[in-house]
CSV table of C-alpha atoms in Angstrom, one decimal:
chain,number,residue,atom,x,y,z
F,1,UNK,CA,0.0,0.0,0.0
F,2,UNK,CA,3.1,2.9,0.7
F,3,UNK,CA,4.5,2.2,-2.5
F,4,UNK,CA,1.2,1.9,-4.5
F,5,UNK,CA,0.0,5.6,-2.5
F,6,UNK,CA,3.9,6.8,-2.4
F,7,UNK,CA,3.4,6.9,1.1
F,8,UNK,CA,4.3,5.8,4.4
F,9,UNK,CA,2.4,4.6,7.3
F,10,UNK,CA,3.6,7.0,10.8
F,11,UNK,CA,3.0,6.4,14.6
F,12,UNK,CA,-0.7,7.5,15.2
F,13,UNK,CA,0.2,10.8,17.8
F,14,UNK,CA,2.8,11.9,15.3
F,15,UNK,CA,0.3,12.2,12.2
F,16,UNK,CA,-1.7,14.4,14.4
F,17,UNK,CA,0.2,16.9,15.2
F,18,UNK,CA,0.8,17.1,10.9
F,19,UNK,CA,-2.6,17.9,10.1
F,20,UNK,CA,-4.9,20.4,10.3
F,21,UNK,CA,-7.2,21.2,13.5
F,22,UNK,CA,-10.5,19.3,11.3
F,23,UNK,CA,-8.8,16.4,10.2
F,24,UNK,CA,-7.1,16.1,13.1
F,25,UNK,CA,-10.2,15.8,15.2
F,26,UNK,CA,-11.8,13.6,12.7
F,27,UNK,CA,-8.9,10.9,13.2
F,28,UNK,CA,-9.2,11.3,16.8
F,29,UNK,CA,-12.5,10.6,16.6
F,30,UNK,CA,-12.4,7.5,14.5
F,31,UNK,CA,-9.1,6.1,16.7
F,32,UNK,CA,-11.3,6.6,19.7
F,33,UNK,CA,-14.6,4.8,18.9
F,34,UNK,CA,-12.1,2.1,16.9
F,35,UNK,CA,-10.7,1.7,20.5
F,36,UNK,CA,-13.7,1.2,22.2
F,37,UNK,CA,-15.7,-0.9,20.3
F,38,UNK,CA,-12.7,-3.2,20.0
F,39,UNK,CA,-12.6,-3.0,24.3
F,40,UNK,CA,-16.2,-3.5,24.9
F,41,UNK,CA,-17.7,-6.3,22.5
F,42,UNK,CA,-19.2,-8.2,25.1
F,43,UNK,CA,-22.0,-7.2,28.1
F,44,UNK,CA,-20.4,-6.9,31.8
F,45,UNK,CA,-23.8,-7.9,32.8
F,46,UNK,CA,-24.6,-10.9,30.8
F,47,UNK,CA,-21.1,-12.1,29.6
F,48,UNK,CA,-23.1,-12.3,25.8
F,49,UNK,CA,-21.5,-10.8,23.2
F,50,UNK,CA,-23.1,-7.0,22.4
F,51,UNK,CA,-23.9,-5.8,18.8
F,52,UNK,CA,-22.9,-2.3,17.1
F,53,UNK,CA,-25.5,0.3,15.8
F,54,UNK,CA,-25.1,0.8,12.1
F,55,UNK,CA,-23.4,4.4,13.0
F,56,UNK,CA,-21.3,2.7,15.7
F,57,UNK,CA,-22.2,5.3,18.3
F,58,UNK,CA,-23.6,2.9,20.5
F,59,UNK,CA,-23.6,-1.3,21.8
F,60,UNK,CA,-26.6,-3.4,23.1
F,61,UNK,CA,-26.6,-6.1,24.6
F,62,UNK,CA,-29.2,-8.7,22.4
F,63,UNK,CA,-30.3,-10.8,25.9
F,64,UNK,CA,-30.8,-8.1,28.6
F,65,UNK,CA,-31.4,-4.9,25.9
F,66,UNK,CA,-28.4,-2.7,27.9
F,67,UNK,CA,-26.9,0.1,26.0
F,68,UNK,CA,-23.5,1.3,26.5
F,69,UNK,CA,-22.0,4.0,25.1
F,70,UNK,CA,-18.2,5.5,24.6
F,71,UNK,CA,-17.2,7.1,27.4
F,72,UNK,CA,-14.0,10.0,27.9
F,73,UNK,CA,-12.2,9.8,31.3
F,74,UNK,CA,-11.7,13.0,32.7
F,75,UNK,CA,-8.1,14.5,33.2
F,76,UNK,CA,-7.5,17.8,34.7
F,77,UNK,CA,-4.2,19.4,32.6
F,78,UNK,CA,-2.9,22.7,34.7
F,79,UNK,CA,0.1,25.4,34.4
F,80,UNK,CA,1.3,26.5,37.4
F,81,UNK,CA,2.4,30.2,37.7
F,82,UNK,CA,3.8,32.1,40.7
F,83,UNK,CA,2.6,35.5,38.6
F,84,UNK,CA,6.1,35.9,36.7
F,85,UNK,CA,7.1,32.0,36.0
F,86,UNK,CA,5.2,29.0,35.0
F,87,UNK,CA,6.1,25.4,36.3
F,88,UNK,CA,6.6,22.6,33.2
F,89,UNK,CA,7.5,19.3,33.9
F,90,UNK,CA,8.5,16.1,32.1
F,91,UNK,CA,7.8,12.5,32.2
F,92,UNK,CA,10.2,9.9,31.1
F,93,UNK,CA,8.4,8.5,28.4
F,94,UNK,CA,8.4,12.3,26.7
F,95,UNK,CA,10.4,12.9,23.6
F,96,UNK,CA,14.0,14.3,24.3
F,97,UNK,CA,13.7,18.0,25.8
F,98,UNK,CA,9.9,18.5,25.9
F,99,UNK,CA,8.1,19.8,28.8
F,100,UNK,CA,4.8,20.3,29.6
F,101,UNK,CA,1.6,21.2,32.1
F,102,UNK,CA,1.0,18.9,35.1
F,103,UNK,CA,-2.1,16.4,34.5
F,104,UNK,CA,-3.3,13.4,36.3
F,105,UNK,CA,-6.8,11.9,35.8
F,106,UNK,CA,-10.1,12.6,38.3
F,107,UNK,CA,-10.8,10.4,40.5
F,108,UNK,CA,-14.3,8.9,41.2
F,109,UNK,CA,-16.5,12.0,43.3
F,110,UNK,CA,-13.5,14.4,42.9
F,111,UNK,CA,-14.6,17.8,41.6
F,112,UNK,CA,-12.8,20.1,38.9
F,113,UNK,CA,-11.2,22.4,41.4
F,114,UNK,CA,-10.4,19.0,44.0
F,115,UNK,CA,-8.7,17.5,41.2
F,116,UNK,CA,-6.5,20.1,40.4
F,117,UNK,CA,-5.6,20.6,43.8
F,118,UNK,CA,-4.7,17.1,44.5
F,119,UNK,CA,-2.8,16.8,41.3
F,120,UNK,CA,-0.6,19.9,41.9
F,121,UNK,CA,0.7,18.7,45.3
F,122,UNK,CA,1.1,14.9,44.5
F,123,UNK,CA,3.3,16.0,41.9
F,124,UNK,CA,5.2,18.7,42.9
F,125,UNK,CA,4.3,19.4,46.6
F,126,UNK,CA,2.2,22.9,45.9
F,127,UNK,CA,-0.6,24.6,47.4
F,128,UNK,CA,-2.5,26.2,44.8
F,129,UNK,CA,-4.1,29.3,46.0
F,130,UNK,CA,-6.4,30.4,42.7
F,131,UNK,CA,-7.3,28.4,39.3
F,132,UNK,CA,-9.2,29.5,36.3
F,133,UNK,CA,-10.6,27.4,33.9
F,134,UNK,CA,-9.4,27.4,30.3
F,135,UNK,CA,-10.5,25.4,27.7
F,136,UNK,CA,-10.9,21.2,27.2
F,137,UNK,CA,-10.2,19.4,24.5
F,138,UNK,CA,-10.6,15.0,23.4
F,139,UNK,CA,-7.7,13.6,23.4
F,140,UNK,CA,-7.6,9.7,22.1
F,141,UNK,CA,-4.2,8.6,24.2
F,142,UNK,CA,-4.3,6.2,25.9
F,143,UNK,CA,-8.0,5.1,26.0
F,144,UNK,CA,-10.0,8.1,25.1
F,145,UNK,CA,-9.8,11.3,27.6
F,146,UNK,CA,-11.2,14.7,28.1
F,147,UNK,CA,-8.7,17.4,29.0
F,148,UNK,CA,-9.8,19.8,31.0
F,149,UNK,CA,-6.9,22.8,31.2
F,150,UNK,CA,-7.0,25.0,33.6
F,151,UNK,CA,-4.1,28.0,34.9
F,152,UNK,CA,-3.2,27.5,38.4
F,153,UNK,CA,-1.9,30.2,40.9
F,154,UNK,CA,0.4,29.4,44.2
F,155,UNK,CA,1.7,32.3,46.7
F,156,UNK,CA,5.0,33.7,45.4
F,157,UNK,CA,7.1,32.4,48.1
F,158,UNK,CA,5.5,29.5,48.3
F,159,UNK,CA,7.4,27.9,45.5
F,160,UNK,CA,9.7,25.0,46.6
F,161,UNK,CA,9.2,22.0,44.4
F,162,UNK,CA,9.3,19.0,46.0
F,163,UNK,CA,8.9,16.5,42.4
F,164,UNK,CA,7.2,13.2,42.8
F,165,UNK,CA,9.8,10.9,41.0
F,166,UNK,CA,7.5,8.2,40.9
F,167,UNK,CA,5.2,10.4,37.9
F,168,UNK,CA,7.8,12.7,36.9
F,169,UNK,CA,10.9,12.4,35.8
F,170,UNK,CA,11.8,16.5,36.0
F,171,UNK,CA,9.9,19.7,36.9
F,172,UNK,CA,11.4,23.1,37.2
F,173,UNK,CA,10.5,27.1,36.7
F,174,UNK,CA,10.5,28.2,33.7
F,175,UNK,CA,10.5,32.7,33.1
F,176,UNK,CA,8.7,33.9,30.7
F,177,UNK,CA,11.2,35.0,27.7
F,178,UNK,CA,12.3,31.1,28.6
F,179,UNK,CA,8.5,29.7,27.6
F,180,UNK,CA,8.6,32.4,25.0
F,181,UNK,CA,11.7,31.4,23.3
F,182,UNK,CA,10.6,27.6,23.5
F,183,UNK,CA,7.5,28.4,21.8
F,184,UNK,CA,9.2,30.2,18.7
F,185,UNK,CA,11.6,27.2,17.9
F,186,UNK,CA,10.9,26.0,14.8
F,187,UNK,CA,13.1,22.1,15.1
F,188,UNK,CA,13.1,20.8,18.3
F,189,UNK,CA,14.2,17.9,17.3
F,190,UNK,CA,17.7,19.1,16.8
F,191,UNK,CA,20.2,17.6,19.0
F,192,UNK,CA,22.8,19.8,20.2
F,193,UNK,CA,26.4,19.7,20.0
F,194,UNK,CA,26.9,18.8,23.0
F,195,UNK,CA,24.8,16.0,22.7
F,196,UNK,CA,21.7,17.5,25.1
F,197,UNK,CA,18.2,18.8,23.5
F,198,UNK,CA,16.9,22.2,23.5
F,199,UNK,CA,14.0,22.5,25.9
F,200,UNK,CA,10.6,22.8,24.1
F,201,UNK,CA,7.5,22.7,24.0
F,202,UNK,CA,4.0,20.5,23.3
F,203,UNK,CA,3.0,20.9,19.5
F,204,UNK,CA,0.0,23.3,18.7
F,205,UNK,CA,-2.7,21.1,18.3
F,206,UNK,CA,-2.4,20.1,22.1
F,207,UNK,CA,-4.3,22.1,24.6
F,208,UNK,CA,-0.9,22.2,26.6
F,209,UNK,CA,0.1,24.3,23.9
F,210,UNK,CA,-3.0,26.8,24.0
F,211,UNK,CA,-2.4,26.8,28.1
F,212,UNK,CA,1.6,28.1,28.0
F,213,UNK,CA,0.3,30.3,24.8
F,214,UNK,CA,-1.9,31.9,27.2
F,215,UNK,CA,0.2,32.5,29.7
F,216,UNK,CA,2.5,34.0,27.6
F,217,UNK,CA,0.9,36.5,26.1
F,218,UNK,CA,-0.6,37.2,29.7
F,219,UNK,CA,0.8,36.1,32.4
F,220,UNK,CA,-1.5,37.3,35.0
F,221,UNK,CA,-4.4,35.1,33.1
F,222,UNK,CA,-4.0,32.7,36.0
F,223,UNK,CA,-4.4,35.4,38.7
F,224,UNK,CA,-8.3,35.9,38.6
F,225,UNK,CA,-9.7,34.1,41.6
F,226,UNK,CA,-11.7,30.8,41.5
């Protein structure tokens, strides 16, 4: 098939980040419900295998009638400013160099603001004193979430990190012509001469983009109070 299209078949996650924001979200889409459908053909009920709707939006089960449909798992994604630096972090399975916002996924009766709070001092030890809600956003990695980012606040001289090694591998202040730099380079990718890789950023398609973007271009965004 590559040679007949001239083409080659890429890692999922890297083709999305090469298309634009529509086709993008149509592939995500399509990954997702491919996912699902693949993880749920039988009933937990009954144990009997469960049948499709034509438009594949939905299973029954044929013995007991239950309907299940695709479900996101929610995951709180937040950047963490003191008013004049934002907090990034990396995990180890992250390409070379990249950083990016804290997340961690809800957990069952946790609320939005509970969430982010818990997440933020599992990880690196913080307090957060004042979030804001930004935007959300499906994401189809691993098994189908919705990212909810939000900008995060702590007191200024309350920012000793203390980094949870067992989720991260690194987390550190960045200032803001650091974040700003990071977001203008073109090849990350690049490996240095002496053999390290310039520290950059999430690609623009991903809401952890749109959340340092923000801050950015206004870096008291986080500051309102919740």
């Amino acid at each position: 098939m590559e040679t007949e299209l001239k083409g080659s078949f890429i890692e999922l996650r890297k083709a999305l980040f090469q298309l634009n924001e529509k086709d993008a979200s149509l592939l995500s889409t399509a990954q997702a419900l491919l996912r699902w459908h693949d993880a749920h053909q039988f009933c937990s009920r009954s144990g009997q295998p469960s049948k499709k709707n034509m438009a594949g939006s939905k299973r029954v089960c044929p013995s007991n009638k239950i309907i299940y449909y695709p479900q996101m798992a929610p995951v709180v994604i937040t950047l963490v400013s003191d008013g004049t630096q934002c907090l990034l972090a990396r995990q180890s399975s992250f390409p070379k160099g990249m950083y990016s916002a804290l997340a961690g996924f809800c957990d069952i009766g946790e609320s939005l603001e509970e969430a982010v709070r818990r997440e933020v001092a599992e990880e690196v030890g913080l307090e957060v004193e004042r979030l804001q809600y930004s935007a959300s956003q499906h994401w189809p990695f691993p098994n189908s979430s919705l990212m909810i980012a939000c900008h995060a606040t702590v007191k200024p001289g309350q920012t000793e990190i203390q980094v949870n090694l067992r989720e991260l591998e690194a987390a550190a202040w960045f200032s803001h012509d650091e974040v700003a730099t990071a977001l203008r380079r073109n090849n990350p990718y690049t490996q240095q001469q002496n053999g390290t890789f310039p520290f950059w950023l999430p690609p623009k398609l991903a809401i952890a983009h749109q959340l340092i973007k923000e801050w950015v271009e206004k870096p008291t965004c986080s500051a309102l109070p919740a």
